[in-house]
mmCIF file of C-alpha atoms in Angstrom:
data_model
loop_
_atom_site.group_PDB
_atom_site.id
_atom_site.type_symbol
_atom_site.label_atom_id
_atom_site.label_comp_id
_atom_site.label_asym_id
_atom_site.label_seq_id
_atom_site.Cartn_x
_atom_site.Cartn_y
_atom_site.Cartn_z
ATOM 1 C CA MET L 30 0.294 0.216 -0.027
ATOM 2 C CA ALA L 31 1.274 3.555 -0.839
ATOM 3 C CA ILE L 32 1.437 5.682 2.011
ATOM 4 C CA THR L 33 -0.525 8.019 0.507
ATOM 5 C CA ASP L 34 -3.294 5.849 1.169
ATOM 6 C CA LEU L 35 -2.420 4.911 4.799
ATOM 7 C CA PHE L 36 -4.266 8.628 5.271
ATOM 8 C CA GLU L 37 -7.262 7.357 3.985
ATOM 9 C CA GLN L 38 -7.135 3.924 5.442
ATOM 10 C CA VAL L 39 -6.754 5.518 8.799
ATOM 11 C CA ARG L 40 -9.979 7.324 9.021
ATOM 12 C CA LYS L 41 -11.702 5.153 7.393
ATOM 13 C CA LYS L 42 -11.256 2.221 10.021
ATOM 14 C CA LYS L 43 -10.343 4.601 12.552
ATOM 15 C CA PRO L 44 -7.218 2.073 14.217
ATOM 16 C CA LEU L 45 -8.004 1.313 17.809
ATOM 17 C CA VAL L 46 -4.429 2.209 19.734
ATOM 18 C CA HIS L 47 -3.650 0.828 22.568
ATOM 19 C CA GLN L 48 -1.039 3.127 24.252
ATOM 20 C CA ILE L 49 0.647 2.394 28.068
ATOM 21 C CA THR L 50 2.331 6.049 27.822
ATOM 22 C CA ASN L 51 3.695 8.762 30.233
ATOM 23 C CA PHE L 52 1.437 11.013 32.492
ATOM 24 C CA VAL L 53 2.688 13.912 31.387
ATOM 25 C CA THR L 54 1.517 14.075 27.694
ATOM 26 C CA VAL L 55 -0.956 11.221 27.798
ATOM 27 C CA ASN L 56 -3.621 13.549 26.621
ATOM 28 C CA ASP L 57 -1.112 15.102 23.523
ATOM 29 C CA CYS L 58 -0.717 11.167 22.442
ATOM 30 C CA ALA L 59 -4.751 10.589 22.582
ATOM 31 C CA ASN L 60 -5.000 13.692 21.192
ATOM 32 C CA ALA L 61 -2.997 13.224 18.406
ATOM 33 C CA THR L 62 -4.167 9.924 17.790
ATOM 34 C CA LEU L 63 -7.532 11.404 17.610
ATOM 35 C CA ALA L 64 -6.662 14.049 14.919
ATOM 36 C CA ILE L 65 -5.005 11.414 12.400
ATOM 37 C CA GLY L 66 -8.402 9.996 12.336
ATOM 38 C CA GLY L 67 -7.788 7.013 14.709
ATOM 39 C CA SER L 68 -8.604 6.194 18.692
ATOM 40 C CA PRO L 69 -6.563 6.154 21.380
ATOM 41 C CA VAL L 70 -6.714 3.818 24.937
ATOM 42 C CA MET L 71 -5.009 4.670 27.344
ATOM 43 C CA THR L 72 -5.327 1.478 30.284
ATOM 44 C CA SER L 73 -2.603 0.715 32.731
ATOM 45 C CA SER L 74 -3.425 -1.338 34.751
ATOM 46 C CA PRO L 75 -1.841 -5.342 34.516
ATOM 47 C CA LYS L 76 -5.475 -6.380 35.718
ATOM 48 C CA GLU L 77 -6.665 -5.061 32.165
ATOM 49 C CA VAL L 78 -4.254 -4.526 29.586
ATOM 50 C CA ALA L 79 -4.674 -8.250 28.098
ATOM 51 C CA ASP L 80 -8.712 -8.073 27.560
ATOM 52 C CA MET L 81 -7.911 -3.944 26.073
ATOM 53 C CA VAL L 82 -4.788 -5.832 23.920
ATOM 54 C CA LYS L 83 -7.181 -7.979 22.816
ATOM 55 C CA LEU L 84 -9.520 -5.603 21.032
ATOM 56 C CA ALA L 85 -6.988 -2.725 19.568
ATOM 57 C CA GLN L 86 -5.070 -2.706 16.093
ATOM 58 C CA ALA L 87 -1.458 -1.729 17.535
ATOM 59 C CA LEU L 88 -0.342 -1.246 21.289
ATOM 60 C CA VAL L 89 2.078 1.652 21.546
ATOM 61 C CA LEU L 90 4.623 1.086 24.579
ATOM 62 C CA ASN L 91 6.551 4.590 25.889
ATOM 63 C CA PHE L 92 8.674 4.308 27.985
ATOM 64 C CA GLY L 93 8.740 7.890 29.400
ATOM 65 C CA THR L 94 7.574 7.701 33.263
ATOM 66 C CA ILE L 95 8.149 4.016 33.573
ATOM 67 C CA ASP L 96 7.498 2.291 37.065
ATOM 68 C CA ASP L 97 7.167 -1.402 38.431
ATOM 69 C CA MET L 98 3.573 -1.438 37.497
ATOM 70 C CA SER L 99 3.668 0.109 33.809
ATOM 71 C CA LEU L 100 6.412 -2.303 33.182
ATOM 72 C CA GLU L 101 4.438 -5.251 34.697
ATOM 73 C CA ALA L 102 1.397 -4.093 32.166
ATOM 74 C CA MET L 103 3.899 -3.456 29.181
ATOM 75 C CA GLU L 104 5.436 -7.200 29.284
ATOM 76 C CA ILE L 105 1.779 -8.732 29.810
ATOM 77 C CA ALA L 106 -0.084 -6.114 26.945
ATOM 78 C CA GLY L 107 3.094 -6.958 24.600
ATOM 79 C CA LYS L 108 2.814 -10.808 25.016
ATOM 80 C CA THR L 109 -0.698 -10.488 24.366
ATOM 81 C CA ALA L 110 0.116 -8.532 21.452
ATOM 82 C CA ASN L 111 2.630 -11.159 19.994
ATOM 83 C CA ASP L 112 0.525 -14.157 20.036
ATOM 84 C CA LEU L 113 -2.560 -12.128 18.412
ATOM 85 C CA HIS L 114 -0.395 -11.313 15.711
ATOM 86 C CA ILE L 115 -1.029 -7.271 17.240
ATOM 87 C CA PRO L 116 1.653 -4.824 15.548
ATOM 88 C CA ILE L 117 3.399 -3.110 18.780
ATOM 89 C CA ILE L 118 6.026 -0.045 19.147
ATOM 90 C CA VAL L 119 8.316 0.799 21.958
ATOM 91 C CA ASP L 120 9.208 4.163 22.476
ATOM 92 C CA PRO L 121 12.695 4.059 24.799
ATOM 93 C CA VAL L 122 12.234 8.068 26.383
ATOM 94 C CA GLY L 123 14.862 8.648 28.503
ATOM 95 C CA VAL L 124 16.846 5.347 27.840
ATOM 96 C CA GLY L 125 20.129 5.948 27.963
ATOM 97 C CA SER L 126 20.067 8.430 31.272
ATOM 98 C CA THR L 127 20.059 5.864 34.428
ATOM 99 C CA PRO L 128 20.558 2.440 34.525
ATOM 100 C CA TYR L 129 16.972 0.719 35.714
ATOM 101 C CA ARG L 130 15.205 2.582 32.311
ATOM 102 C CA THR L 131 18.485 1.178 29.981
ATOM 103 C CA GLU L 132 18.339 -2.178 31.767
ATOM 104 C CA LYS L 133 14.272 -3.035 31.393
ATOM 105 C CA ALA L 134 13.843 -1.266 28.297
ATOM 106 C CA MET L 135 16.439 -3.910 26.584
ATOM 107 C CA GLU L 136 14.574 -6.879 28.933
ATOM 108 C CA LEU L 137 11.398 -5.788 27.379
ATOM 109 C CA LEU L 138 12.999 -6.009 23.747
ATOM 110 C CA ASP L 139 14.240 -9.330 24.484
ATOM 111 C CA LYS L 140 10.483 -10.689 25.962
ATOM 112 C CA MET L 141 8.913 -9.544 23.006
ATOM 113 C CA THR L 142 8.741 -9.160 19.143
ATOM 114 C CA VAL L 143 8.768 -5.198 18.477
ATOM 115 C CA GLN L 144 7.618 -4.110 14.428
ATOM 116 C CA VAL L 145 8.383 -0.181 15.487
ATOM 117 C CA ILE L 146 11.055 0.987 17.633
ATOM 118 C CA ARG L 147 11.278 4.898 17.227
ATOM 119 C CA GLY L 148 13.382 7.643 19.407
ATOM 120 C CA ASN L 149 16.234 9.845 19.434
ATOM 121 C CA ALA L 150 19.760 9.314 18.371
ATOM 122 C CA SER L 151 21.079 8.875 21.917
ATOM 123 C CA GLU L 152 17.823 7.110 22.786
ATOM 124 C CA ILE L 153 18.757 4.529 19.974
ATOM 125 C CA HIS L 154 22.362 4.438 20.715
ATOM 126 C CA ARG L 155 21.662 3.330 23.708
ATOM 127 C CA LEU L 156 19.524 0.252 22.487
ATOM 128 C CA MET L 157 22.439 -1.189 20.683
ATOM 129 C CA GLY L 158 24.622 -1.249 23.635
ATOM 130 C CA GLY L 159 26.500 1.977 22.809
ATOM 131 C CA ASP L 160 27.929 3.849 25.437
ATOM 132 C CA ILE L 161 26.407 7.399 25.396
ATOM 133 C CA VAL L 162 24.347 8.861 27.774
ATOM 134 C CA THR L 163 21.053 10.619 27.492
ATOM 135 C CA ARG L 164 20.016 13.811 29.377
ATOM 136 C CA GLY L 165 16.767 13.544 30.431
ATOM 137 C CA VAL L 166 15.109 13.153 27.155
ATOM 138 C CA ASP L 167 17.127 14.818 25.225
ATOM 139 C CA SER L 168 19.277 13.163 22.084
ATOM 140 C CA GLY L 169 23.716 13.441 22.646
ATOM 141 C CA ALA L 170 25.804 13.826 20.184
ATOM 142 C CA LEU L 171 26.885 11.238 17.850
ATOM 143 C CA SER L 172 29.880 10.779 14.989
ATOM 144 C CA ILE L 173 27.234 8.662 12.732
ATOM 145 C CA SER L 174 24.303 10.248 10.719
ATOM 146 C CA ASN L 175 20.650 9.163 11.761
ATOM 147 C CA ALA L 176 19.703 7.223 8.296
ATOM 148 C CA GLU L 177 23.433 5.235 8.898
ATOM 149 C CA LEU L 178 22.068 4.949 12.578
ATOM 150 C CA ALA L 179 18.358 3.779 12.002
ATOM 151 C CA LEU L 180 19.931 1.199 9.405
ATOM 152 C CA LEU L 181 22.455 -0.356 12.161
ATOM 153 C CA ALA L 182 19.364 -0.425 14.948
ATOM 154 C CA ALA L 183 17.245 -2.181 12.027
ATOM 155 C CA ARG L 184 19.780 -4.782 11.246
ATOM 156 C CA LYS L 185 21.159 -4.928 15.237
ATOM 157 C CA LEU L 186 17.668 -5.363 16.715
ATOM 158 C CA ASN L 187 15.453 -7.037 13.993
ATOM 159 C CA SER L 188 12.814 -3.948 13.544
ATOM 160 C CA VAL L 189 11.430 -1.438 11.628
ATOM 161 C CA VAL L 190 13.526 2.017 13.675
ATOM 162 C CA VAL L 191 12.962 5.814 13.523
ATOM 163 C CA VAL L 192 15.699 7.849 14.904
ATOM 164 C CA SER L 193 13.958 11.659 15.582
ATOM 165 C CA GLY L 194 16.409 14.367 14.867
ATOM 166 C CA ALA L 195 16.576 17.822 12.641
ATOM 167 C CA LYS L 196 16.549 14.934 9.962
ATOM 168 C CA ASP L 197 14.543 11.929 10.634
ATOM 169 C CA ALA L 198 15.050 8.828 9.626
ATOM 170 C CA VAL L 199 13.662 5.698 9.142
ATOM 171 C CA SER L 200 15.021 1.772 7.783
ATOM 172 C CA ASP L 201 13.924 -1.628 7.868
ATOM 173 C CA SER L 202 17.334 -2.858 7.769
ATOM 174 C CA SER L 203 17.154 -3.616 3.778
ATOM 175 C CA GLN L 204 15.684 -0.123 3.062
ATOM 176 C CA THR L 205 16.716 3.561 4.265
ATOM 177 C CA SER L 206 14.409 7.211 4.581
ATOM 178 C CA ILE L 207 15.058 10.339 5.106
ATOM 179 C CA ILE L 208 12.469 12.431 6.081
ATOM 180 C CA ASP L 209 13.537 17.052 5.841
ATOM 181 C CA ASN L 210 11.026 18.209 7.226
ATOM 182 C CA GLY L 211 10.267 20.356 11.075
ATOM 183 C CA ASN L 212 10.541 23.247 13.128
ATOM 184 C CA PRO L 213 13.344 23.704 15.990
ATOM 185 C CA LEU L 214 10.014 25.070 17.868
ATOM 186 C CA LEU L 215 9.497 20.798 17.989
ATOM 187 C CA THR L 216 11.951 20.742 20.583
ATOM 188 C CA LYS L 217 10.233 23.475 22.877
ATOM 189 C CA VAL L 218 7.129 21.819 23.618
ATOM 190 C CA THR L 219 7.055 18.729 25.376
ATOM 191 C CA GLY L 220 5.456 15.541 24.041
ATOM 192 C CA THR L 221 6.399 16.178 20.360
ATOM 193 C CA GLY L 222 8.490 12.413 20.411
ATOM 194 C CA CYS L 223 5.873 11.082 22.199
ATOM 195 C CA MET L 224 2.638 12.163 19.393
ATOM 196 C CA ALA L 225 5.158 10.690 16.390
ATOM 197 C CA THR L 226 5.322 7.407 18.042
ATOM 198 C CA ALA L 227 1.113 7.741 19.016
ATOM 199 C CA LEU L 228 0.910 8.356 15.565
ATOM 200 C CA ILE L 229 2.905 5.728 14.342
ATOM 201 C CA GLY L 230 0.702 3.031 16.088
ATOM 202 C CA ALA L 231 -2.424 4.040 13.948
ATOM 203 C CA PHE L 232 -0.591 3.853 10.696
ATOM 204 C CA CYS L 233 0.311 0.609 11.563
ATOM 205 C CA GLY L 234 -2.612 -0.675 12.635
ATOM 206 C CA VAL L 235 -4.133 -0.607 9.087
ATOM 207 C CA THR L 236 -1.512 -2.245 7.275
ATOM 208 C CA GLY L 237 1.254 -4.759 7.642
ATOM 209 C CA ASP L 238 3.655 -2.594 6.017
ATOM 210 C CA TYR L 239 5.429 -0.758 9.268
ATOM 211 C CA TYR L 240 8.055 0.944 6.599
ATOM 212 C CA SER L 241 5.622 2.926 5.079
ATOM 213 C CA ALA L 242 3.485 2.732 8.832
ATOM 214 C CA ALA L 243 6.234 4.200 10.621
ATOM 215 C CA ILE L 244 7.596 7.169 7.821
ATOM 216 C CA ALA L 245 3.944 7.924 7.335
ATOM 217 C CA GLY L 246 3.430 8.937 11.445
ATOM 218 C CA ILE L 247 6.838 9.999 11.665
ATOM 219 C CA SER L 248 6.453 12.310 8.514
ATOM 220 C CA THR L 249 3.521 13.444 9.619
ATOM 221 C CA MET L 250 4.391 15.040 12.995
ATOM 222 C CA SER L 251 7.363 16.776 11.403
ATOM 223 C CA LEU L 252 5.477 18.048 8.346
ATOM 224 C CA SER L 253 2.448 19.451 11.047
ATOM 225 C CA GLY L 254 5.609 20.837 13.361
ATOM 226 C CA GLU L 255 6.392 22.964 9.865
ATOM 227 C CA LEU L 256 2.959 23.872 9.401
ATOM 228 C CA ALA L 257 2.193 24.731 12.842
ATOM 229 C CA ALA L 258 4.998 26.911 12.818
ATOM 230 C CA ARG L 259 4.567 28.534 9.190
ATOM 231 C CA ASN L 260 1.278 29.270 10.547
ATOM 232 C CA LEU L 261 2.483 31.362 13.999
ATOM 233 C CA LYS L 262 1.712 34.422 14.297
ATOM 234 C CA ASP L 263 4.073 37.407 16.012
ATOM 235 C CA ASN L 264 2.632 37.553 19.169
ATOM 236 C CA GLU L 265 1.934 33.810 19.263
ATOM 237 C CA GLY L 266 4.380 31.353 21.466
ATOM 238 C CA THR L 267 4.734 27.907 22.538
ATOM 239 C CA GLY L 268 1.114 27.317 23.901
ATOM 240 C CA THR L 269 -0.246 28.239 20.617
ATOM 241 C CA TYR L 270 2.447 26.047 18.647
ATOM 242 C CA ARG L 271 1.246 23.008 20.720
ATOM 243 C CA THR L 272 -2.647 23.572 19.342
ATOM 244 C CA ARG L 273 -1.465 24.599 16.189
ATOM 245 C CA ILE L 274 0.482 21.119 15.848
ATOM 246 C CA ILE L 275 -2.657 19.697 16.736
ATOM 247 C CA ASP L 276 -4.687 21.133 14.008
ATOM 248 C CA ALA L 277 -1.967 20.038 11.549
ATOM 249 C CA ILE L 278 -2.290 16.665 11.851
ATOM 250 C CA SER L 279 -6.235 16.623 12.076
ATOM 251 C CA LYS L 280 -6.071 18.553 8.260
ATOM 252 C CA MET L 281 -3.532 16.167 7.085
ATOM 253 C CA ASP L 282 -4.291 14.241 4.396
ATOM 254 C CA GLN L 283 -2.591 12.273 0.713
ATOM 255 C CA SER L 284 -2.689 16.096 -0.782
ATOM 256 C CA ILE L 285 -0.891 17.760 2.056
ATOM 257 C CA TRP L 286 1.327 15.068 2.971
ATOM 258 C CA GLY L 287 1.943 14.861 -0.552
ATOM 259 C CA SER L 288 3.107 18.645 -1.764
ATOM 260 C CA GLU L 289 4.833 19.181 1.656
ATOM 261 C CA VAL L 290 7.278 16.156 2.604
ATOM 262 C CA ASN L 291 10.676 16.274 2.082
ATOM 263 C CA ILE L 292 11.457 12.424 1.391
ATOM 264 C CA HIS L 293 14.774 10.421 -0.032
ATOM 265 C CA GLU L 294 15.758 6.780 0.363
ATOM 266 C CA GLU L 295 19.115 6.411 1.365
ATOM 267 C CA ILE L 296 21.557 4.192 -0.463
ATOM 268 C CA ALA L 297 22.075 0.282 2.073
ATOM 269 C CA LEU L 298 25.150 0.967 3.040
#
């Protein structure tokens, strides 16, 4: 299925995206899912996540505010999703910042099959066993490009990998794409990465082509950030910008995406 067709499919099928996510950005993730046409559910109790996953078309696991209970819920939900062949999208928020967070993320990936992983460069590098230290949820500096990192991580982690940054990169180990959209203001609003992962989840809920779904999700977020910044007035700041991002997501379709996205494929290394 072409990437442009996915926008219509999401709005037609309204995939239920079960998200075990963090309490800082849970509302934004739900609103982003609704804006693109999906249906969010944010159940996180270990006592009911298995039953909720059975109703969903995609499962998003976000590490933003993990604790022992949320990790238990993620394990139960992930096993259920694997048993039912429901795609899992993992957002390793802050991995590399503390030993606990890093260890638990790696343990989780060992316990389930994950279709898509989205993080910034330092988070993805740390998941691969690198020693760069993540500064909270911010990315540290790496000597390789996001495209190279995405490709290497996809090979090592056996998943579609999305590396967010000034230029986003997506790889499934055999093909790698770079999306050159976005705006620096995206780094001034909390939750934009989490929203991107939620969007990827919505697209994964309507196709088995997770590489295309990942491209659709991350590019929708970056492009919406670009369009939102373009529409800001001189007296408007980051609060209005946050709202305009949701507006841009809600208006995104194959026509806008096709005319505004700046994407190209990299030659595999």
